XYZ file of C-alpha atoms in Angstrom:
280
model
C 7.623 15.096 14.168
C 4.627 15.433 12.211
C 3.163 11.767 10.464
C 4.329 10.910 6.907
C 1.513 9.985 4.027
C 2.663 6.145 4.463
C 1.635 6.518 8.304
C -1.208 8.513 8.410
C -2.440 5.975 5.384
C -1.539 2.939 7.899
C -3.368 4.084 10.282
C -6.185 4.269 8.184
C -6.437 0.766 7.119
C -5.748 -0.286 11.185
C -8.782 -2.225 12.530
C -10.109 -2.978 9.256
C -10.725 -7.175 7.745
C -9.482 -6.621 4.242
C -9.455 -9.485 1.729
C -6.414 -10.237 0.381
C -7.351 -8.206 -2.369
C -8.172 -5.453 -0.576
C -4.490 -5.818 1.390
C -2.545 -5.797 -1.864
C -4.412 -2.439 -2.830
C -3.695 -1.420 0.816
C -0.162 -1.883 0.694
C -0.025 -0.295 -3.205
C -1.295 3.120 -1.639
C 1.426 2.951 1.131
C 4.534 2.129 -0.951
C 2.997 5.104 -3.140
C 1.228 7.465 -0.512
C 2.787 10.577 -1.745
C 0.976 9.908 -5.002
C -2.433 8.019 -4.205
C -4.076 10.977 -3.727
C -3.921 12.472 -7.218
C -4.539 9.119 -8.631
C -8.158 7.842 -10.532
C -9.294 4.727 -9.278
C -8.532 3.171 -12.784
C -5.390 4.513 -12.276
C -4.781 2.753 -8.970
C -6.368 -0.619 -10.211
C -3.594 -0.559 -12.939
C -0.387 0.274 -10.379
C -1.750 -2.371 -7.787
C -2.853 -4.944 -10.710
C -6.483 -5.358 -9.424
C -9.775 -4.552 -11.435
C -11.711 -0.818 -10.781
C -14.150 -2.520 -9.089
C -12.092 -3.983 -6.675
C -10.981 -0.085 -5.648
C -14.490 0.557 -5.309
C -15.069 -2.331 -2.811
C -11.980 -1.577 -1.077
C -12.947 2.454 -0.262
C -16.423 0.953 0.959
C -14.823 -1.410 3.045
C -12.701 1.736 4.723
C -16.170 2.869 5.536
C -16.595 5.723 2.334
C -19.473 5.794 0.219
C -16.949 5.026 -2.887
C -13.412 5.540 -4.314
C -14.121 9.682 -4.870
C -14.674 10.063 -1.270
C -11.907 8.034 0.335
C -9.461 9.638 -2.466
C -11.363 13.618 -1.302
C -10.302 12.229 2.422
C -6.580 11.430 1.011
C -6.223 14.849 -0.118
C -7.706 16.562 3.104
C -5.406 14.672 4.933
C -1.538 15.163 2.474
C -0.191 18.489 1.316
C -1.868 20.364 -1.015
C 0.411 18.834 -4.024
C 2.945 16.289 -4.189
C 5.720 16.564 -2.597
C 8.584 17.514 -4.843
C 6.343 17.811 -7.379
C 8.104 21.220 -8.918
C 11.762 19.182 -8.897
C 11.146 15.751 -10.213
C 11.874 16.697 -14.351
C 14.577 17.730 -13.047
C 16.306 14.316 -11.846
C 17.075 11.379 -14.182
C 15.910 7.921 -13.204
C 18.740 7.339 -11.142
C 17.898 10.182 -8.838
C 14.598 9.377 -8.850
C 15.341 6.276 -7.545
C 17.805 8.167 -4.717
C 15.319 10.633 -3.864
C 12.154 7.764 -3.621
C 14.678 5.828 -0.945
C 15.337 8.939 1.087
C 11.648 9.572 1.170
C 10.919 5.920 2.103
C 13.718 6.644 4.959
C 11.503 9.605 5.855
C 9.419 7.268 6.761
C 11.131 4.665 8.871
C 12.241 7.836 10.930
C 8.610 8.709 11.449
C 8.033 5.226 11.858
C 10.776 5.037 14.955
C 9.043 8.173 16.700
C 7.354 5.257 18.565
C 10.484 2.952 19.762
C 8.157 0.580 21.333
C 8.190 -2.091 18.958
C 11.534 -1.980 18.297
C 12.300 -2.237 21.621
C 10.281 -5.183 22.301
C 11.483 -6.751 18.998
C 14.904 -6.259 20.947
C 13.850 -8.062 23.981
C 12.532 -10.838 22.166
C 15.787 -11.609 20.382
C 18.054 -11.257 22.361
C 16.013 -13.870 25.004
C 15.748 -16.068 22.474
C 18.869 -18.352 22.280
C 19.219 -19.882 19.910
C 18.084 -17.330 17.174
C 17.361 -18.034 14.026
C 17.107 -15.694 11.537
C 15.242 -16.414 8.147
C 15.145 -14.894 5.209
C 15.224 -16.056 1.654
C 15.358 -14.843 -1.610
C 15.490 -11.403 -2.138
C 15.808 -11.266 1.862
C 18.542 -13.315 1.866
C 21.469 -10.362 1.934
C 19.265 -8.812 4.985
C 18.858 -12.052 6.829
C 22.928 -12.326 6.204
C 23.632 -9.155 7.240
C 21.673 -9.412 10.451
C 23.289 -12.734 11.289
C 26.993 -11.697 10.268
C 26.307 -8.455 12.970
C 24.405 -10.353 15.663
C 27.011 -13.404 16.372
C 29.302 -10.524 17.612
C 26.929 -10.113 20.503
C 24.186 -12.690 20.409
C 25.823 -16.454 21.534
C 23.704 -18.667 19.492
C 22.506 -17.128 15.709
C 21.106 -19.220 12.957
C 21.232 -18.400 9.605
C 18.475 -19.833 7.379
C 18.326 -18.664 4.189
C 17.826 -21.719 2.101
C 14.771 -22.847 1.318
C 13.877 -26.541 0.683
C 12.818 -29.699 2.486
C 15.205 -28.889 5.423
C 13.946 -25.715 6.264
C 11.318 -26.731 8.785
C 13.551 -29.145 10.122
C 16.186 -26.612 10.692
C 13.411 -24.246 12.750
C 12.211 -27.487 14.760
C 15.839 -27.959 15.810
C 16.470 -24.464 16.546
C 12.846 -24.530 19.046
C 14.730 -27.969 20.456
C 17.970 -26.231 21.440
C 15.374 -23.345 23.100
C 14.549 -20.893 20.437
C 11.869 -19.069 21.180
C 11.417 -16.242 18.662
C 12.615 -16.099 14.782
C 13.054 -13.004 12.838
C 12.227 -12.856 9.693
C 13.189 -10.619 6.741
C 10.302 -10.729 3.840
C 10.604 -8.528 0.894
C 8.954 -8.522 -2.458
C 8.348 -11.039 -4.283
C 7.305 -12.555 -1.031
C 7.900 -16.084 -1.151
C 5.536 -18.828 -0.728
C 7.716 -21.304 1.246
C 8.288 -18.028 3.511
C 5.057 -17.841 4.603
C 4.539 -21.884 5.086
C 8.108 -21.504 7.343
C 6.380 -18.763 9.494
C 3.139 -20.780 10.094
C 5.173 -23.238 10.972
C 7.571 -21.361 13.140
C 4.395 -20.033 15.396
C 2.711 -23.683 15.577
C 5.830 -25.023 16.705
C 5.855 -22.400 18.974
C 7.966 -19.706 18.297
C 7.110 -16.053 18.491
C 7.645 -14.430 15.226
C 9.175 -10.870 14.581
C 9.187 -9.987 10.852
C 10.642 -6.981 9.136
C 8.334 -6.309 5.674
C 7.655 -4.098 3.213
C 4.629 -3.101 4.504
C 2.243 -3.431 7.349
C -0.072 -5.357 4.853
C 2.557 -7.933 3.110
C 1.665 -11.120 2.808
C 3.461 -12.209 5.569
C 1.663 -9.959 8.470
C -0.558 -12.959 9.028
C 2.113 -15.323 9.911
C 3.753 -12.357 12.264
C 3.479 -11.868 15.903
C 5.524 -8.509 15.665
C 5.579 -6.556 12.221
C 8.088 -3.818 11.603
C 7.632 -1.944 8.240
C 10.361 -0.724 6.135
C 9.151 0.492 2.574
C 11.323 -1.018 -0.138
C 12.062 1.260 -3.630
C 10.213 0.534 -6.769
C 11.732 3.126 -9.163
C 14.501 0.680 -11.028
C 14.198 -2.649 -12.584
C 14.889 -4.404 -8.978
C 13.819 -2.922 -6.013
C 15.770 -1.294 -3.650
C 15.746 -1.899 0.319
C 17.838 0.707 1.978
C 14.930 1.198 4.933
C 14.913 -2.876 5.402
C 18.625 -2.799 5.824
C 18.816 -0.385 8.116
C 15.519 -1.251 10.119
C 17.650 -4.830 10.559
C 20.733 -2.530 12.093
C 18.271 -0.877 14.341
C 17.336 -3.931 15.549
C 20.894 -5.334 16.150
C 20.736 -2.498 18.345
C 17.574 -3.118 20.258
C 18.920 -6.503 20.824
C 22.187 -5.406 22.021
C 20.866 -3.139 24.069
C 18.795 -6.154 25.957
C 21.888 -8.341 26.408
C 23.720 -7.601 29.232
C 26.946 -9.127 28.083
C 26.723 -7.778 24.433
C 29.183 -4.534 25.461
C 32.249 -7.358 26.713
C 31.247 -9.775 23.796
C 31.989 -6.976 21.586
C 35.502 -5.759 23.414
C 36.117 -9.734 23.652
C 35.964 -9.808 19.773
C 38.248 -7.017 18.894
C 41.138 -8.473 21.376
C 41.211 -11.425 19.075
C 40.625 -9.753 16.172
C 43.586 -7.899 16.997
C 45.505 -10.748 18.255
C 44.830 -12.119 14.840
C 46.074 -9.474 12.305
C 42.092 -10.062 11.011
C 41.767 -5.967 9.568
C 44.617 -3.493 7.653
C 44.715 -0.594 9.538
């Protein structure tokens, strides 16, 4: 399976210190990498909110003499014109908005042409008992979903998706039971108090996993293992369809790591049964 724009634009910015500045442009060109290449750098500055200049700094950072020649490499690298390009008067808004999540599932496909790091993102879970699972916010309904899925076949799972004073209290008594990994779900707007509950996760000594937006969210710093999902942009909230099911890949990573997951699962249904719990 040949690379999507979003990866082959990853990989570019791989190995590289970028400011924070420099990340936010960095992860403006990846939730738009179908379209960076036919963009000016005034014209990028505006879509990631940063000045010109601070393009200009960021495509000398990449190692090009200026924005003209890192955008000349963008275009050497992606199709000849954008993708779609000759069908997009044709939808309205709403099917823009359809056909920019099936492209960002595009790339969580292409992204899961290397299972490795979901597979060790599996491992760690499912060792870790208990498990907490944070996410706030806008992360809150993938947090929730993840937790509602992974009691079925995980014996310990804790749900924190309320910030506050008690949220560090809640991770140091999860790493006192014997946690030892959190996942995280962090989607835009990220969160301050996320970020402090990560940094605080890993000095208490937990090992992080995070599912983001992007390789370059704010987050990655607080992250021992970053999973990317790209999140949609095109209505007034942004959707997260690759997030969502990124978090059901996961379940089944983890699943796949716990030997009794299969009989948890069977054990369930008998008393779901036995319970009348679902109309057939």
């Amino acid at each position: 399976m040949s690379e999507s724009p979003a990866a082959r634009l990853q990989k570019l910015f791989e190995g590289h210190r970028l400011t924070p500045t420099q990340r936010r442009i960095a992860h403006c060109m990846v939730r738009g990498a179908a379209e960076v290449p036919f963009l000016s750098s005034v014209e990028l500055a505006e879509l990631a909110g940063v000045s010109q200049p601070s393009v200009t700094r960021f495509a000398v950072a990449l190692g090009f003499d200026g924005y003209p020649a890192l955008r000349k490499h963008l275009r050497e690298v992606a199709p000849a014109e954008r993708a779609g390009a000759e069908h997009e008067d044709a939808y309205n808004e709403y099917q823009q908005a359809v056909q920019g999540e099936i492209e960002n599932l595009r790339q969580l496909s292409a992204m899961l042409a290397d299972p490795a790091p979901v597979q060790e993102a599996g491992r760690l879970l499912a060792a870790s008992s208990p498990l907490p699972v944070l996410g706030l916010r806008a992360a809150s309904s993938q947090a929730r979903g993840f937790a509602y899925f992974a009691a079925k076949v995980h014996p310990d799972v804790r749900l924190l998706d309320e910030g506050g004073t008690m949220l560090a209290d809640r991770i140091d008594a999860a790493r006192a039971a014997g946690a030892s990994s959190l996942l995280c779900f962090a989607l835009p707007r990220h969160p301050k108090e996320v970020a402090e509950a990560l940094e605080h996760a890993r000095a208490a000594g937990l090992t992080v996993v995070t599912v983001a937006d992007s390789a370059f969210a704010p987050v990655a710093r607080h992250s021992d293992l970053l999973i990317p999902a790209p999140v949609g942009t095109g209505l007034a909230f942004d959707t997260a369809c690759a997030p969502m099911l990124l978090g059901r890949v996961l379940l089944e990573a983890m699943a796949d790591a716990l030997p009794d997951a299969q009989a948890r699962l069977e054990a369930f249904d008998a008393r779901a049964v036995a319970r009348g719990l679902f109309v057939e």
